[in-house]
Structures are given as structure tokens and as C-alpha cells.
PDB file of C-alpha atoms in Angstrom:
ATOM      1  CA  ILE L   1    -114.289-109.762 -66.626  1.00  0.00           C
ATOM      2  CA  GLY L   2    -117.825-108.684 -65.210  1.00  0.00           C
ATOM      3  CA  TYR L   3    -116.076-105.721 -63.660  1.00  0.00           C
ATOM      4  CA  THR L   4    -114.652-104.394 -66.936  1.00  0.00           C
ATOM      5  CA  ALA L   5    -117.468-104.945 -69.024  1.00  0.00           C
ATOM      6  CA  TYR L   6    -118.990-102.358 -66.823  1.00  0.00           C
ATOM      7  CA  ASP L   7    -116.435-100.539 -66.307  1.00  0.00           C
ATOM      8  CA  THR L   8    -116.553-100.296 -70.607  1.00  0.00           C
ATOM      9  CA  ILE L   9    -120.173 -99.171 -70.255  1.00  0.00           C
ATOM     10  CA  LYS L  10    -119.965 -96.640 -67.455  1.00  0.00           C
ATOM     11  CA  THR L  11    -117.245 -94.971 -69.474  1.00  0.00           C
ATOM     12  CA  SER L  12    -119.348 -94.856 -72.748  1.00  0.00           C
ATOM     13  CA  MET L  13    -122.144 -93.700 -70.558  1.00  0.00           C
ATOM     14  CA  ASP L  14    -120.355 -91.059 -69.117  1.00  0.00           C
ATOM     15  CA  PHE L  15    -119.100 -90.078 -72.703  1.00  0.00           C
ATOM     16  CA  ASP L  16    -122.724 -89.529 -73.884  1.00  0.00           C
ATOM     17  CA  TYR L  17    -123.934 -87.832 -70.885  1.00  0.00           C
ATOM     18  CA  GLN L  18    -120.978 -85.066 -71.178  1.00  0.00           C
ATOM     19  CA  LEU L  19    -121.867 -84.921 -75.195  1.00  0.00           C
ATOM     20  CA  SER L  20    -125.278 -84.579 -74.176  1.00  0.00           C
ATOM     21  CA  ALA L  21    -124.167 -81.504 -71.824  1.00  0.00           C
ATOM     22  CA  ILE L  22    -122.325 -79.979 -74.852  1.00  0.00           C
ATOM     23  CA  LYS L  23    -125.565 -80.476 -77.121  1.00  0.00           C
ATOM     24  CA  SER L  24    -128.083 -78.529 -74.716  1.00  0.00           C
ATOM     25  CA  LEU L  25    -125.279 -75.566 -75.077  1.00  0.00           C
ATOM     26  CA  ILE L  26    -125.494 -75.315 -79.057  1.00  0.00           C
ATOM     27  CA  PRO L  27    -128.615 -73.587 -80.720  1.00  0.00           C
ATOM     28  CA  LYS L  28    -130.985 -76.042 -82.031  1.00  0.00           C
ATOM     29  CA  GLU L  29    -130.946 -74.724 -85.557  1.00  0.00           C
ATOM     30  CA  GLY L  30    -127.119 -75.395 -85.240  1.00  0.00           C
ATOM     31  CA  GLN L  31    -124.666 -72.496 -86.618  1.00  0.00           C
ATOM     32  CA  ASP L  32    -122.777 -71.658 -89.645  1.00  0.00           C
ATOM     33  CA  GLY L  33    -124.962 -73.919 -91.883  1.00  0.00           C
ATOM     34  CA  GLN L  34    -124.741 -77.339 -89.903  1.00  0.00           C
ATOM     35  CA  SER L  35    -127.441 -78.468 -87.924  1.00  0.00           C
ATOM     36  CA  ARG L  36    -126.810 -79.398 -84.304  1.00  0.00           C
ATOM     37  CA  ASP L  37    -126.658 -83.244 -85.220  1.00  0.00           C
ATOM     38  CA  GLU L  38    -124.213 -82.294 -87.776  1.00  0.00           C
ATOM     39  CA  ILE L  39    -121.867 -80.332 -85.210  1.00  0.00           C
ATOM     40  CA  MET L  40    -122.129 -82.783 -82.410  1.00  0.00           C
ATOM     41  CA  SER L  41    -121.091 -85.456 -84.787  1.00  0.00           C
ATOM     42  CA  GLN L  42    -117.787 -83.634 -85.131  1.00  0.00           C
ATOM     43  CA  ILE L  43    -117.567 -83.005 -81.822  1.00  0.00           C
ATOM     44  CA  ARG L  44    -117.672 -86.735 -80.680  1.00  0.00           C
ATOM     45  CA  GLU L  45    -115.500 -87.709 -83.742  1.00  0.00           C
ATOM     46  CA  ARG L  46    -112.913 -84.658 -82.417  1.00  0.00           C
ATOM     47  CA  ALA L  47    -113.211 -85.858 -78.463  1.00  0.00           C
ATOM     48  CA  MET L  48    -112.434 -89.500 -79.615  1.00  0.00           C
ATOM     49  CA  GLN L  49    -109.321 -88.286 -81.657  1.00  0.00           C
ATOM     50  CA  LEU L  50    -108.147 -86.243 -78.887  1.00  0.00           C
ATOM     51  CA  GLY L  51    -108.889 -89.036 -76.265  1.00  0.00           C
ATOM     52  CA  GLN L  52    -107.002 -91.372 -78.432  1.00  0.00           C
ATOM     53  CA  ASP L  53    -104.106 -89.330 -79.229  1.00  0.00           C
ATOM     54  CA  THR L  54    -103.418 -87.985 -75.545  1.00  0.00           C
ATOM     55  CA  VAL L  55    -103.096 -89.175 -72.295  1.00  0.00           C
ATOM     56  CA  PHE L  56    -107.042 -87.884 -71.479  1.00  0.00           C
ATOM     57  CA  GLY L  57    -109.920 -89.839 -71.890  1.00  0.00           C
ATOM     58  CA  ASN L  58    -112.633 -89.136 -74.269  1.00  0.00           C
ATOM     59  CA  THR L  59    -114.885 -87.975 -71.247  1.00  0.00           C
ATOM     60  CA  ASP L  60    -112.501 -85.640 -70.364  1.00  0.00           C
ATOM     61  CA  VAL L  61    -111.757 -84.097 -73.548  1.00  0.00           C
ATOM     62  CA  ALA L  62    -115.840 -83.942 -73.953  1.00  0.00           C
ATOM     63  CA  ARG L  63    -115.440 -81.922 -70.396  1.00  0.00           C
ATOM     64  CA  GLY L  64    -112.616 -79.644 -71.831  1.00  0.00           C
ATOM     65  CA  MET L  65    -114.907 -78.860 -74.859  1.00  0.00           C
ATOM     66  CA  THR L  66    -118.090 -78.353 -72.439  1.00  0.00           C
ATOM     67  CA  GLU L  67    -116.033 -75.665 -70.544  1.00  0.00           C
ATOM     68  CA  LEU L  68    -115.054 -73.948 -74.078  1.00  0.00           C
ATOM     69  CA  VAL L  69    -118.158 -74.108 -75.203  1.00  0.00           C
ATOM     70  CA  LYS L  70    -119.655 -72.352 -72.267  1.00  0.00           C
ATOM     71  CA  ALA L  71    -117.087 -69.754 -72.021  1.00  0.00           C
ATOM     72  CA  GLY L  72    -118.249 -68.495 -75.448  1.00  0.00           C
ATOM     73  CA  VAL L  73    -115.452 -70.263 -77.432  1.00  0.00           C
ATOM     74  CA  GLN L  74    -116.373 -70.364 -80.842  1.00  0.00           C
ATOM     75  CA  LEU L  75    -117.554 -73.624 -82.230  1.00  0.00           C
ATOM     76  CA  LYS L  76    -115.080 -74.040 -84.981  1.00  0.00           C
ATOM     77  CA  ASP L  77    -112.405 -73.200 -82.606  1.00  0.00           C
ATOM     78  CA  VAL L  78    -113.530 -76.063 -80.257  1.00  0.00           C
ATOM     79  CA  LEU L  79    -113.178 -78.403 -82.844  1.00  0.00           C
ATOM     80  CA  GLY L  80    -110.051 -76.780 -84.142  1.00  0.00           C
ATOM     81  CA  GLU L  81    -107.038 -75.481 -81.556  1.00  0.00           C
ATOM     82  CA  ALA L  82    -108.714 -74.598 -78.969  1.00  0.00           C
ATOM     83  CA  SER L  83    -109.717 -78.012 -77.491  1.00  0.00           C
ATOM     84  CA  GLU L  84    -105.612 -79.167 -78.302  1.00  0.00           C
ATOM     85  CA  ALA L  85    -104.503 -75.822 -76.635  1.00  0.00           C
ATOM     86  CA  ALA L  86    -106.112 -76.917 -73.267  1.00  0.00           C
ATOM     87  CA  LEU L  87    -104.709 -79.992 -73.599  1.00  0.00           C
ATOM     88  CA  ASN L  88    -101.239 -78.701 -74.040  1.00  0.00           C
ATOM     89  CA  LEU L  89    -101.760 -76.369 -71.126  1.00  0.00           C
ATOM     90  CA  ALA L  90    -103.325 -79.304 -68.781  1.00  0.00           C
ATOM     91  CA  THR L  91    -100.320 -81.284 -69.321  1.00  0.00           C
ATOM     92  CA  ALA L  92     -98.013 -78.604 -68.854  1.00  0.00           C
ATOM     93  CA  GLY L  93     -99.526 -77.415 -65.862  1.00  0.00           C
ATOM     94  CA  GLY L  94    -100.390 -80.930 -64.352  1.00  0.00           C
ATOM     95  CA  LEU L  95    -104.411 -79.942 -64.416  1.00  0.00           C
ATOM     96  CA  GLU L  96    -107.575 -81.554 -64.992  1.00  0.00           C
ATOM     97  CA  LEU L  97    -108.540 -80.578 -68.788  1.00  0.00           C
ATOM     98  CA  ALA L  98    -111.553 -79.136 -67.628  1.00  0.00           C
ATOM     99  CA  GLU L  99    -109.760 -76.811 -65.329  1.00  0.00           C
ATOM    100  CA  ALA L 100    -107.437 -75.697 -67.667  1.00  0.00           C
ATOM    101  CA  ALA L 101    -109.833 -75.008 -70.363  1.00  0.00           C
ATOM    102  CA  GLU L 102    -111.729 -72.937 -67.771  1.00  0.00           C
ATOM    103  CA  THR L 103    -108.801 -70.989 -67.210  1.00  0.00           C
ATOM    104  CA  MET L 104    -108.026 -70.355 -70.900  1.00  0.00           C
ATOM    105  CA  SER L 105    -111.324 -69.732 -72.136  1.00  0.00           C
ATOM    106  CA  THR L 106    -112.026 -67.058 -69.138  1.00  0.00           C
ATOM    107  CA  ALA L 107    -108.452 -65.198 -69.907  1.00  0.00           C
ATOM    108  CA  MET L 108    -109.196 -65.295 -73.652  1.00  0.00           C
ATOM    109  CA  ASN L 109    -112.877 -63.755 -72.892  1.00  0.00           C
ATOM    110  CA  ALA L 110    -111.342 -61.297 -70.805  1.00  0.00           C
ATOM    111  CA  PHE L 111    -108.515 -59.747 -72.589  1.00  0.00           C
ATOM    112  CA  LYS L 112    -110.376 -60.470 -76.099  1.00  0.00           C
ATOM    113  CA  VAL L 113    -107.668 -62.927 -76.839  1.00  0.00           C
ATOM    114  CA  THR L 114    -108.682 -64.873 -80.230  1.00  0.00           C
ATOM    115  CA  ASP L 115    -105.603 -67.362 -80.496  1.00  0.00           C
ATOM    116  CA  ALA L 116    -106.174 -70.171 -78.158  1.00  0.00           C
ATOM    117  CA  THR L 117    -102.662 -71.635 -78.965  1.00  0.00           C
ATOM    118  CA  HIS L 118    -100.974 -68.518 -78.178  1.00  0.00           C
ATOM    119  CA  ALA L 119    -103.205 -67.488 -74.865  1.00  0.00           C
ATOM    120  CA  ALA L 120    -102.375 -71.467 -73.396  1.00  0.00           C
ATOM    121  CA  ASP L 121     -98.657 -70.846 -74.110  1.00  0.00           C
ATOM    122  CA  ILE L 122     -98.523 -67.602 -72.471  1.00  0.00           C
ATOM    123  CA  LEU L 123    -100.030 -69.116 -69.489  1.00  0.00           C
ATOM    124  CA  ALA L 124     -97.720 -71.864 -69.358  1.00  0.00           C
ATOM    125  CA  GLY L 125     -94.916 -69.550 -70.153  1.00  0.00           C
ATOM    126  CA  ALA L 126     -95.571 -67.426 -66.881  1.00  0.00           C
ATOM    127  CA  ALA L 127     -96.084 -70.425 -64.450  1.00  0.00           C
ATOM    128  CA  ASN L 128     -92.344 -71.900 -65.905  1.00  0.00           C
ATOM    129  CA  ALA L 129     -90.674 -69.021 -65.283  1.00  0.00           C
ATOM    130  CA  SER L 130     -91.631 -68.184 -61.626  1.00  0.00           C
ATOM    131  CA  ALA L 131     -92.622 -69.724 -58.933  1.00  0.00           C
ATOM    132  CA  THR L 132     -96.330 -70.219 -59.269  1.00  0.00           C
ATOM    133  CA  ASP L 133     -98.052 -72.166 -61.452  1.00  0.00           C
ATOM    134  CA  VAL L 134    -101.300 -72.472 -63.954  1.00  0.00           C
ATOM    135  CA  HIS L 135    -103.333 -73.533 -60.785  1.00  0.00           C
ATOM    136  CA  GLU L 136    -102.642 -70.305 -58.799  1.00  0.00           C
ATOM    137  CA  LEU L 137    -102.646 -68.369 -62.079  1.00  0.00           C
ATOM    138  CA  ARG L 138    -105.916 -69.233 -62.570  1.00  0.00           C
ATOM    139  CA  TYR L 139    -107.117 -67.364 -59.059  1.00  0.00           C
ATOM    140  CA  SER L 140    -104.732 -64.466 -60.024  1.00  0.00           C
ATOM    141  CA  LEU L 141    -106.639 -63.832 -63.194  1.00  0.00           C
ATOM    142  CA  ALA L 142    -109.797 -64.359 -61.612  1.00  0.00           C
ATOM    143  CA  ALA L 143    -109.173 -61.469 -59.332  1.00  0.00           C
ATOM    144  CA  CYS L 144    -107.790 -58.676 -62.049  1.00  0.00           C
ATOM    145  CA  SER L 145    -108.169 -59.835 -65.451  1.00  0.00           C
ATOM    146  CA  ALA L 146    -111.459 -57.538 -65.817  1.00  0.00           C
ATOM    147  CA  VAL L 147    -109.678 -54.418 -64.244  1.00  0.00           C
ATOM    148  CA  ALA L 148    -106.351 -55.209 -66.145  1.00  0.00           C
ATOM    149  CA  ALA L 149    -107.957 -55.200 -69.567  1.00  0.00           C
ATOM    150  CA  GLY L 150    -110.167 -52.298 -68.447  1.00  0.00           C
ATOM    151  CA  ALA L 151    -106.806 -50.405 -67.983  1.00  0.00           C
ATOM    152  CA  GLY L 152    -105.743 -51.630 -70.842  1.00  0.00           C
ATOM    153  CA  VAL L 153    -103.356 -53.779 -69.734  1.00  0.00           C
ATOM    154  CA  SER L 154    -102.173 -56.856 -72.367  1.00  0.00           C
ATOM    155  CA  PHE L 155    -102.844 -60.591 -71.749  1.00  0.00           C
ATOM    156  CA  GLU L 156     -99.224 -60.897 -72.164  1.00  0.00           C
ATOM    157  CA  ASP L 157     -98.319 -58.084 -69.571  1.00  0.00           C
ATOM    158  CA  THR L 158    -100.812 -59.228 -66.793  1.00  0.00           C
ATOM    159  CA  ASN L 159     -99.059 -62.687 -66.730  1.00  0.00           C
ATOM    160  CA  THR L 160     -95.523 -61.069 -66.610  1.00  0.00           C
ATOM    161  CA  ALA L 161     -96.264 -58.979 -63.777  1.00  0.00           C
ATOM    162  CA  LEU L 162     -98.006 -61.912 -62.051  1.00  0.00           C
ATOM    163  CA  ALA L 163     -95.019 -63.825 -62.700  1.00  0.00           C
ATOM    164  CA  VAL L 164     -93.065 -61.186 -60.770  1.00  0.00           C
ATOM    165  CA  PHE L 165     -95.330 -61.210 -58.242  1.00  0.00           C
ATOM    166  CA  ALA L 166     -94.950 -64.943 -57.728  1.00  0.00           C
ATOM    167  CA  GLN L 167     -91.052 -64.723 -57.608  1.00  0.00           C
ATOM    168  CA  ASN L 168     -91.838 -62.193 -54.886  1.00  0.00           C
ATOM    169  CA  GLY L 169     -93.830 -64.506 -52.669  1.00  0.00           C
ATOM    170  CA  LEU L 170     -97.370 -63.302 -53.939  1.00  0.00           C
ATOM    171  CA  LYS L 171     -99.578 -65.794 -55.400  1.00  0.00           C
ATOM    172  CA  GLY L 172    -102.759 -66.979 -56.125  1.00  0.00           C
ATOM    173  CA  SER L 173    -106.029 -64.550 -55.444  1.00  0.00           C
ATOM    174  CA  ASP L 174    -103.436 -62.177 -53.471  1.00  0.00           C
ATOM    175  CA  ALA L 175    -101.611 -61.670 -56.457  1.00  0.00           C
ATOM    176  CA  GLY L 176    -104.414 -60.691 -58.486  1.00  0.00           C
ATOM    177  CA  THR L 177    -105.783 -58.616 -55.779  1.00  0.00           C
ATOM    178  CA  SER L 178    -102.787 -56.668 -55.318  1.00  0.00           C
ATOM    179  CA  LEU L 179    -102.466 -56.013 -58.873  1.00  0.00           C
ATOM    180  CA  LYS L 180    -106.046 -55.087 -59.503  1.00  0.00           C
ATOM    181  CA  THR L 181    -105.694 -52.549 -56.406  1.00  0.00           C
ATOM    182  CA  MET L 182    -102.484 -51.062 -57.893  1.00  0.00           C
ATOM    183  CA  LEU L 183    -103.867 -50.699 -61.528  1.00  0.00           C
ATOM    184  CA  SER L 184    -107.589 -49.423 -60.008  1.00  0.00           C
ATOM    185  CA  ASN L 185    -105.441 -46.620 -58.286  1.00  0.00           C
ATOM    186  CA  LEU L 186    -103.598 -45.594 -61.949  1.00  0.00           C
ATOM    187  CA  ILE L 187    -106.546 -45.198 -63.617  1.00  0.00           C
ATOM    188  CA  PRO L 188    -107.522 -41.316 -63.770  1.00  0.00           C
ATOM    189  CA  ARG L 189    -111.471 -40.772 -62.337  1.00  0.00           C
ATOM    190  CA  THR L 190    -111.518 -37.434 -61.880  1.00  0.00           C
ATOM    191  CA  ASP L 191    -111.413 -34.360 -64.531  1.00  0.00           C
ATOM    192  CA  THR L 192    -107.925 -32.927 -62.464  1.00  0.00           C
ATOM    193  CA  GLN L 193    -106.414 -36.744 -62.682  1.00  0.00           C
ATOM    194  CA  ILE L 194    -107.095 -37.229 -65.916  1.00  0.00           C
ATOM    195  CA  ALA L 195    -105.664 -33.709 -67.096  1.00  0.00           C
ATOM    196  CA  ALA L 196    -102.583 -34.758 -65.157  1.00  0.00           C
ATOM    197  CA  PHE L 197    -102.121 -38.103 -66.758  1.00  0.00           C
ATOM    198  CA  SER L 198    -102.598 -36.619 -70.095  1.00  0.00           C
ATOM    199  CA  LYS L 199     -99.976 -34.052 -69.261  1.00  0.00           C
ATOM    200  CA  LEU L 200     -97.316 -36.672 -68.490  1.00  0.00           C
ATOM    201  CA  GLY L 201     -98.463 -38.588 -71.375  1.00  0.00           C
ATOM    202  CA  LEU L 202    -100.098 -41.400 -69.598  1.00  0.00           C
ATOM    203  CA  ILE L 203    -103.447 -41.723 -71.503  1.00  0.00           C
ATOM    204  CA  THR L 204    -103.921 -44.004 -74.739  1.00  0.00           C
ATOM    205  CA  GLU L 205    -105.732 -43.284 -77.914  1.00  0.00           C
ATOM    206  CA  LYS L 206    -108.846 -45.236 -76.087  1.00  0.00           C
ATOM    207  CA  GLY L 207    -108.531 -42.872 -72.613  1.00  0.00           C
ATOM    208  CA  THR L 208    -107.098 -45.652 -70.342  1.00  0.00           C
ATOM    209  CA  SER L 209    -103.800 -44.996 -68.446  1.00  0.00           C
TER     210      SER L 209
END
């Protein structure tokens, strides 16, 4: 009985600690006309709701929310679909919730994706349709997202390419590095290259290839 009581108290303390971590990331004046305390009350309620509705506990949900906030995901989205999308991705990919949230939010930032559910679906779909998994995709995307986005390659096409790479035995950071190198070589940098790409109709309106 004593152990159970201790375990309950510790779980509650861990949850409060994680909420404090989120609070430290929110401006003291709050956002969107709400005070920081009002926002935190909503976050606590949302974390407890998701913790009860899923296999993840309150503290795990709060950790996932922390990663989303750290990555710059809007608070309204964290309170809305972003947290639930991260939960679904973690479940589909067999990941810790915090890792799923970080993977999803980092990819969203790199490719300017605003729909968290769509981002989670693309990641899970790429993993399920190939020989890779979400954990390995995290490292692939970490290596190539910036260059892929800069080259004008969409989030969907990048994940499709990484899935094809995985089907041919190239996974994780190796796949991301290979894709980054290939795309870097396809970006025209000199006037001669730009002229040649333009002549071949390979230059987009934004000047990417």
C-alpha cells in the first residue's frame, strides 16, 4: 500500500513538473487575450483528457506537448489536433510520445506544413508502405529536410523518396544524407547552370529546380 501511495504521488509530481516545463515556454503575458494561467489550465485539462483516452499517461502527453511547444507549434494547435496527431503517430510507429511529437513538429517546421494530422498521416504512411519506420524516418528527415524544402520538394514527395530508398536498403540518416546530396547537386548555382535549367524548363516560379 505504501508503495502504491508513493507511486501515485510521484506520478502526480512528474506531471506537475512537466506542466511547469510547458509553462516556462509560454510568455508571461499569455497569448490570444488569455493569461498564462488560463492557458495552463486548458493544457492541464487537455493532457489529462488525452491521458485517460489513450494508452499514454498524463505525464507522457505533457512531454509530447512540451516538444510541440518547443518546436513552435501554435498553442491553439497543441490544445487542438496537434497533440492528438502526435499520439496517433506514436501509436502507429511504436514510439515514445515525445519522440513522435518532435519528429512531427520538426518536419512541419521545415516544410511549412500547418496540418498536424496530415503530417502524422504522411509519416506513418511512408513507414507502413516501405521497409523503414517512423524512428528511422526521423533521422532521414533530420539530414535532408532543410535542403529538400529549399529545393522546392514537398513534404509528401520527400517522404515518398525516403520510402523508396528504404525499399532499396537505404534507411535512417544514410538515406537522408543521400537524398540531400542528390538534391544539392540538382540546385543550379552558377549563371550557366541557371540558364541551362531554365532552357530545360526545370526552374520553378520561385527560382528552385
